[in-house]
Coordinates of C-alpha atoms in Angstrom, one line a residue:
Y143 CA 145.9 -28.7 45.0
P144 CA 147.3 -30.1 41.7
P145 CA 150.2 -28.0 40.2
L146 CA 149.2 -25.1 38.0
P147 CA 149.0 -26.5 34.5
P148 CA 151.9 -25.6 32.0
T149 CA 149.2 -24.5 29.5
M150 CA 148.4 -21.3 31.3
V151 CA 147.3 -18.5 29.0
A152 CA 148.3 -14.9 29.6
D153 CA 148.0 -11.6 27.7
L154 CA 151.7 -11.2 27.1
R155 CA 154.5 -13.7 26.7
W156 CA 158.2 -13.0 27.5
N157 CA 160.4 -13.2 24.4
D158 CA 163.8 -11.8 25.1
G159 CA 165.9 -8.9 26.4
T160 CA 167.4 -7.8 29.7
Q161 CA 164.9 -5.4 31.0
W162 CA 161.2 -5.5 32.0
G163 CA 160.1 -1.9 32.2
T164 CA 156.8 0.0 32.5
S165 CA 156.4 0.4 28.8
G166 CA 159.3 -1.5 27.4
A167 CA 159.8 -4.2 24.8
G168 CA 160.6 -7.8 25.3
F169 CA 157.1 -9.3 25.0
T170 CA 154.9 -10.8 22.4
T171 CA 151.2 -11.6 22.3
F172 CA 150.5 -15.0 23.8
D173 CA 150.4 -16.7 20.4
Q174 CA 153.8 -15.1 19.6
S175 CA 152.5 -13.5 16.4
V176 CA 153.3 -9.9 17.2
S177 CA 155.9 -8.1 19.3
V178 CA 154.3 -5.8 21.9
N179 CA 155.4 -3.5 24.7
Y180 CA 154.5 -4.2 28.2
A181 CA 151.6 -2.3 29.8
D182 CA 150.2 -2.4 33.3
G183 CA 147.0 -4.4 33.8
N184 CA 148.1 -7.2 31.5
S185 CA 148.9 -10.7 32.7
V186 CA 152.4 -12.0 31.7
I187 CA 154.0 -15.4 31.4
F188 CA 157.6 -16.5 31.5
D189 CA 157.9 -20.0 30.1
I190 CA 160.2 -22.4 28.1
S191 CA 159.8 -20.3 25.0
G192 CA 161.4 -17.2 26.5
D193 CA 165.1 -16.3 26.6
N194 CA 166.6 -16.9 30.1
S195 CA 170.2 -16.5 29.2
Q196 CA 170.6 -13.2 31.2
E197 CA 169.1 -11.7 34.3
I198 CA 165.9 -9.7 33.6
S199 CA 166.1 -6.4 35.3
L200 CA 162.8 -4.9 36.6
A201 CA 162.7 -1.1 36.0
G202 CA 160.1 1.0 37.7
T203 CA 156.9 0.0 39.6
L204 CA 155.2 -2.8 37.6
N205 CA 151.5 -3.5 38.0
P206 CA 150.5 -6.5 35.9
S207 CA 147.3 -8.3 36.7
A208 CA 149.2 -11.6 37.2
V209 CA 152.7 -13.1 36.6
Y210 CA 153.1 -16.7 35.8
V211 CA 156.6 -18.3 35.8
V212 CA 156.0 -21.6 34.1
N213 CA 159.5 -23.0 33.6
P214 CA 160.7 -26.6 33.5
L215 CA 163.8 -28.0 35.1
G216 CA 166.9 -26.5 33.3
H217 CA 165.1 -23.4 32.1
D218 CA 165.6 -21.1 35.1
Y219 CA 164.8 -17.4 35.3
T220 CA 166.5 -14.7 37.3
F221 CA 165.0 -11.3 38.0
G222 CA 166.7 -8.3 39.5
G223 CA 167.1 -4.6 39.2
A224 CA 165.8 -1.7 41.2
G225 CA 162.2 -2.1 40.1
S226 CA 159.4 -4.0 41.8
L227 CA 156.1 -5.8 41.4
A228 CA 153.2 -3.9 43.0
G229 CA 149.4 -3.7 43.3
P230 CA 147.0 -6.6 43.9
M231 CA 148.5 -8.9 41.3
E232 CA 149.3 -12.5 42.0
L233 CA 152.7 -14.3 41.3
W234 CA 152.6 -18.0 40.4
K235 CA 155.5 -20.3 40.1
T236 CA 155.0 -23.8 38.6
M237 CA 156.9 -26.6 36.8
Q238 CA 160.1 -27.9 38.3
G239 CA 162.6 -25.1 37.3
T240 CA 163.8 -22.3 39.6
A241 CA 162.8 -18.7 39.5
T242 CA 164.9 -16.2 41.4
F243 CA 163.9 -12.7 42.4
N244 CA 166.7 -10.5 43.7
N245 CA 164.5 -7.5 44.0
S246 CA 161.6 -6.5 46.3
L247 CA 158.1 -7.8 45.7
N248 CA 155.7 -5.2 46.9
H249 CA 152.5 -6.6 45.5
T250 CA 149.8 -7.4 48.0
G251 CA 148.2 -10.4 46.2
R252 CA 149.3 -14.0 46.8
T253 CA 152.6 -15.5 45.8
V254 CA 151.8 -19.2 45.1
I255 CA 154.6 -21.7 44.8
S256 CA 152.7 -24.5 43.1
E257 CA 155.7 -26.5 41.9
G258 CA 159.5 -26.1 41.6
T259 CA 161.6 -23.5 43.5
L260 CA 161.0 -19.8 44.1
C261 CA 164.1 -18.2 45.4
L262 CA 163.3 -14.8 47.1
N263 CA 166.3 -12.6 48.0
G264 CA 164.5 -9.3 48.5
S265 CA 161.6 -8.3 50.7
V266 CA 158.1 -9.8 50.1
A267 CA 155.0 -7.9 51.2
G268 CA 152.1 -10.2 50.4
P269 CA 151.1 -13.7 51.6
I270 CA 152.8 -16.8 50.3
E271 CA 151.1 -20.2 49.7
L272 CA 153.6 -23.0 49.7
R273 CA 152.0 -26.0 48.1
A274 CA 152.7 -29.7 48.1
R275 CA 155.3 -29.7 45.3
G276 CA 156.8 -26.3 45.9
T277 CA 160.0 -25.0 47.5
L278 CA 160.5 -21.6 49.1
A279 CA 164.2 -20.7 49.0
G280 CA 166.4 -17.5 49.3
T281 CA 167.9 -15.0 51.7
G282 CA 165.0 -12.5 51.6
I283 CA 162.6 -11.1 54.2
I284 CA 159.0 -12.6 54.1
N285 CA 156.7 -10.0 55.7
G286 CA 153.4 -11.6 54.8
D287 CA 151.6 -14.7 56.2
V288 CA 152.7 -18.1 55.0
Y289 CA 150.2 -20.9 54.3
F290 CA 151.3 -24.5 53.9
E291 CA 149.9 -27.4 52.1
S292 CA 151.0 -30.8 53.3
A293 CA 154.0 -32.1 51.3
L294 CA 153.9 -35.1 48.9
N295 CA 157.6 -35.9 49.5
Y296 CA 160.7 -34.2 50.8
E297 CA 161.0 -32.0 47.7
G298 CA 157.6 -30.4 48.3
C299 CA 156.2 -27.9 50.8
R300 CA 159.8 -27.2 51.5
I301 CA 161.6 -24.3 53.0
M302 CA 165.2 -24.1 51.9
P303 CA 167.1 -21.0 53.2
G304 CA 170.1 -19.8 51.1
S305 CA 170.6 -19.2 47.5
S306 CA 173.1 -20.1 44.7
A307 CA 175.1 -17.0 45.7
D308 CA 174.9 -17.7 49.5
K309 CA 174.0 -21.3 50.3
Y310 CA 174.6 -20.6 54.0
G311 CA 172.4 -17.5 54.1
T312 CA 169.4 -16.7 56.3
L313 CA 165.8 -16.6 55.2
T314 CA 163.9 -14.2 57.5
F315 CA 160.2 -14.2 58.4
G316 CA 159.0 -10.8 59.5
K317 CA 156.2 -12.2 61.8
S318 CA 155.4 -15.3 63.8
L319 CA 155.5 -18.6 61.9
T320 CA 153.6 -21.8 62.4
L321 CA 154.7 -25.1 60.7
P322 CA 151.5 -27.2 60.8
G323 CA 153.1 -30.6 60.0
D324 CA 154.3 -32.3 56.8
V325 CA 156.6 -29.3 56.1
Y326 CA 160.2 -30.0 55.0
L327 CA 163.1 -27.8 56.0
E328 CA 166.4 -28.2 54.1
F329 CA 169.7 -26.7 55.1
H330 CA 173.3 -26.7 53.8
A331 CA 176.1 -26.9 56.4
D332 CA 179.9 -27.0 56.3
R333 CA 182.6 -26.4 58.9
G334 CA 181.0 -24.2 61.5
K335 CA 178.4 -22.5 59.2
S336 CA 174.9 -23.4 58.0
A337 CA 171.9 -21.9 56.4
K338 CA 169.1 -20.9 58.8
I339 CA 165.6 -19.5 59.1
M340 CA 165.1 -16.4 61.3
V341 CA 161.6 -15.7 62.7
N342 CA 160.9 -12.2 64.1
G343 CA 158.2 -13.5 66.5
N344 CA 157.1 -16.9 67.7
L345 CA 158.1 -20.1 66.0
T346 CA 155.5 -22.9 66.5
I347 CA 156.2 -26.3 65.1
E348 CA 153.1 -28.6 65.2
G349 CA 152.6 -32.1 64.0
T350 CA 155.5 -34.0 62.4
N351 CA 157.9 -32.0 60.3
H352 CA 161.2 -33.0 58.6
I353 CA 164.7 -31.5 58.5
T354 CA 167.3 -32.4 55.9
V355 CA 170.9 -31.3 56.5
N356 CA 173.1 -31.4 53.4
F357 CA 176.8 -31.7 54.5
D358 CA 178.9 -30.0 51.9
G359 CA 182.5 -30.7 53.1
E360 CA 184.7 -33.6 53.8
T361 CA 184.5 -33.1 57.5
L362 CA 182.1 -31.3 59.8
D363 CA 183.6 -29.4 62.7
E364 CA 182.2 -30.1 66.1
G365 CA 180.0 -27.4 67.4
T366 CA 176.5 -25.9 67.4
Y367 CA 174.8 -25.3 64.1
M368 CA 171.9 -22.9 64.3
L369 CA 169.3 -23.9 61.8
A370 CA 166.3 -21.9 63.2
E371 CA 166.0 -19.0 65.5
C372 CA 163.2 -16.8 66.7
T373 CA 162.9 -13.6 68.7
G374 CA 159.8 -14.8 70.5
T375 CA 158.7 -18.2 71.9
L376 CA 159.8 -21.5 70.4
T377 CA 157.2 -24.2 70.7
V378 CA 158.2 -27.6 69.4
D379 CA 158.0 -31.3 70.3
M380 CA 161.4 -32.6 69.2
A381 CA 160.1 -36.2 69.2
K382 CA 158.0 -35.1 66.1
V383 CA 160.9 -33.6 64.2
E384 CA 162.4 -36.1 61.8
V385 CA 166.0 -35.5 60.7
R386 CA 167.3 -36.7 57.3
G387 CA 171.1 -36.2 57.4
L388 CA 173.8 -35.4 57.8
K389 CA 173.9 -36.1 54.1
Q390 CA 176.8 -35.7 51.7
A391 CA 175.8 -33.1 49.1

């Protein structure tokens, strides 16, 4: 699929503030002519026009019809707080910036990583589509199914466990996971520690997939670096796993 276009239209556009609540301010109409309060059932967009200087705290259970994070490189958004996204809504991430969610995502609709990086550090209930130019990062727990589109290059269809706060963290998948080929896995490693993926179930690696290890230190201690682990059966042909690294980060 081509990336979601940056010209997406939504009911509400994020303007500024530090909280996204069930009836709070912070939004305008899409044409930015009038300030409005958020209300469930509306679609919302976070793009280059919105203030991203502070973390946006979710308050309460939010039920928009859709959320679009359309942010270019250098205009990253971070979401946190005790609130959550819920209902059948869809979450879309596009353009080359990063969107980080430190809270739980309880919505049952798709989360689509069309382009750029979506860093998920809480639990995620619904399915995830990881597309050819998208990166799934974080230290969260992915409880839904994950669907992969073949990568265009090593920066697409990429799983990158860890976050800016914990680059050697673990990204957990709550059920069996199959990598169908042309999926990139990228890890940071340094002196006896590394990021990893944890699969609660079977891990099946089909076709040719690619691993990049970013070496962060001056030296790398001898030893075993666990990059992937599963509680069930591991099925893999190591001859079809291509490694890029160790690479000085």
